[in-house]
């Protein structure tokens, strides 16, 4: 999971890290350089994104199964 904390003080981040440590949650800090973010799998194609957006606009939602299938196929390169 990737969290983006906006308008957060250093003290609040320290509290979050202390809470995570007390509850055995593994958190790590990633610097602000956006070029260092690497997510597994290949990015969705324009047509896949268009399809997801179109389907969600038509129905108001996109099925979890369909989203899962698209993401998994990109992650595993199928």
GROMACS .gro file of C-alpha atoms in nm:
model
   78
    1UNK     CA    1   0.000   0.000   0.000
    2UNK     CA    2   0.127   0.344  -0.083
    3UNK     CA    3   0.015   0.638   0.130
    4UNK     CA    4   0.046   0.999   0.028
    5UNK     CA    5   0.030   1.234   0.323
    6UNK     CA    6  -0.055   1.593   0.241
    7UNK     CA    7  -0.054   1.890   0.478
    8UNK     CA    8   0.105   1.674   0.746
    9UNK     CA    9   0.356   1.795   0.998
   10UNK     CA   10   0.676   1.613   1.087
   11UNK     CA   11   0.531   1.545   1.431
   12UNK     CA   12   0.225   1.377   1.278
   13UNK     CA   13   0.448   1.153   1.065
   14UNK     CA   14   0.648   1.057   1.374
   15UNK     CA   15   0.321   0.966   1.551
   16UNK     CA   16   0.220   0.752   1.253
   17UNK     CA   17   0.555   0.571   1.251
   18UNK     CA   18   0.535   0.516   1.630
   19UNK     CA   19   0.182   0.376   1.595
   20UNK     CA   20   0.296   0.143   1.318
   21UNK     CA   21   0.588   0.020   1.525
   22UNK     CA   22   0.367  -0.043   1.831
   23UNK     CA   23   0.126  -0.246   1.617
   24UNK     CA   24   0.393  -0.436   1.422
   25UNK     CA   25   0.305  -0.263   1.095
   26UNK     CA   26   0.591  -0.225   0.853
   27UNK     CA   27   0.605   0.129   0.712
   28UNK     CA   28   0.887   0.285   0.521
   29UNK     CA   29   0.941   0.640   0.406
   30UNK     CA   30   0.979   0.711   0.036
   31UNK     CA   31   1.134   1.042  -0.061
   32UNK     CA   32   0.955   1.306  -0.267
   33UNK     CA   33   1.131   1.222  -0.593
   34UNK     CA   34   0.847   1.096  -0.813
   35UNK     CA   35   1.093   0.926  -1.047
   36UNK     CA   36   1.172   0.665  -0.781
   37UNK     CA   37   0.823   0.511  -0.769
   38UNK     CA   38   0.812   0.170  -0.930
   39UNK     CA   39   0.501  -0.044  -0.917
   40UNK     CA   40   0.495  -0.411  -1.021
   41UNK     CA   41   0.365  -0.507  -1.361
   42UNK     CA   42   0.333  -0.308  -1.676
   43UNK     CA   43   0.117   0.005  -1.699
   44UNK     CA   44  -0.236  -0.016  -1.839
   45UNK     CA   45  -0.268   0.072  -2.206
   46UNK     CA   46  -0.469   0.369  -2.323
   47UNK     CA   47  -0.742   0.140  -2.454
   48UNK     CA   48  -0.761  -0.048  -2.121
   49UNK     CA   49  -0.791   0.278  -1.929
   50UNK     CA   50  -1.050   0.409  -2.175
   51UNK     CA   51  -1.246   0.085  -2.139
   52UNK     CA   52  -1.242   0.100  -1.758
   53UNK     CA   53  -1.351   0.465  -1.760
   54UNK     CA   54  -1.622   0.406  -2.019
   55UNK     CA   55  -1.761   0.102  -1.838
   56UNK     CA   56  -1.767   0.282  -1.505
   57UNK     CA   57  -1.941   0.584  -1.657
   58UNK     CA   58  -2.204   0.369  -1.824
   59UNK     CA   59  -2.286   0.160  -1.519
   60UNK     CA   60  -2.171   0.394  -1.244
   61UNK     CA   61  -1.932   0.123  -1.125
   62UNK     CA   62  -1.685  -0.124  -1.264
   63UNK     CA   63  -1.698  -0.479  -1.139
   64UNK     CA   64  -1.429  -0.582  -0.895
   65UNK     CA   65  -1.375  -0.897  -1.099
   66UNK     CA   66  -1.311  -0.702  -1.418
   67UNK     CA   67  -1.069  -0.462  -1.246
   68UNK     CA   68  -0.892  -0.756  -1.080
   69UNK     CA   69  -0.860  -0.940  -1.410
   70UNK     CA   70  -0.710  -0.637  -1.589
   71UNK     CA   71  -0.465  -0.558  -1.311
   72UNK     CA   72  -0.357  -0.922  -1.268
   73UNK     CA   73  -0.305  -0.968  -1.641
   74UNK     CA   74  -0.074  -0.665  -1.643
   75UNK     CA   75   0.105  -0.771  -1.326
   76UNK     CA   76   0.173  -1.122  -1.450
   77UNK     CA   77   0.219  -1.028  -1.817
   78UNK     CA   78  -0.062  -1.247  -1.948
   0.00000   0.00000   0.00000
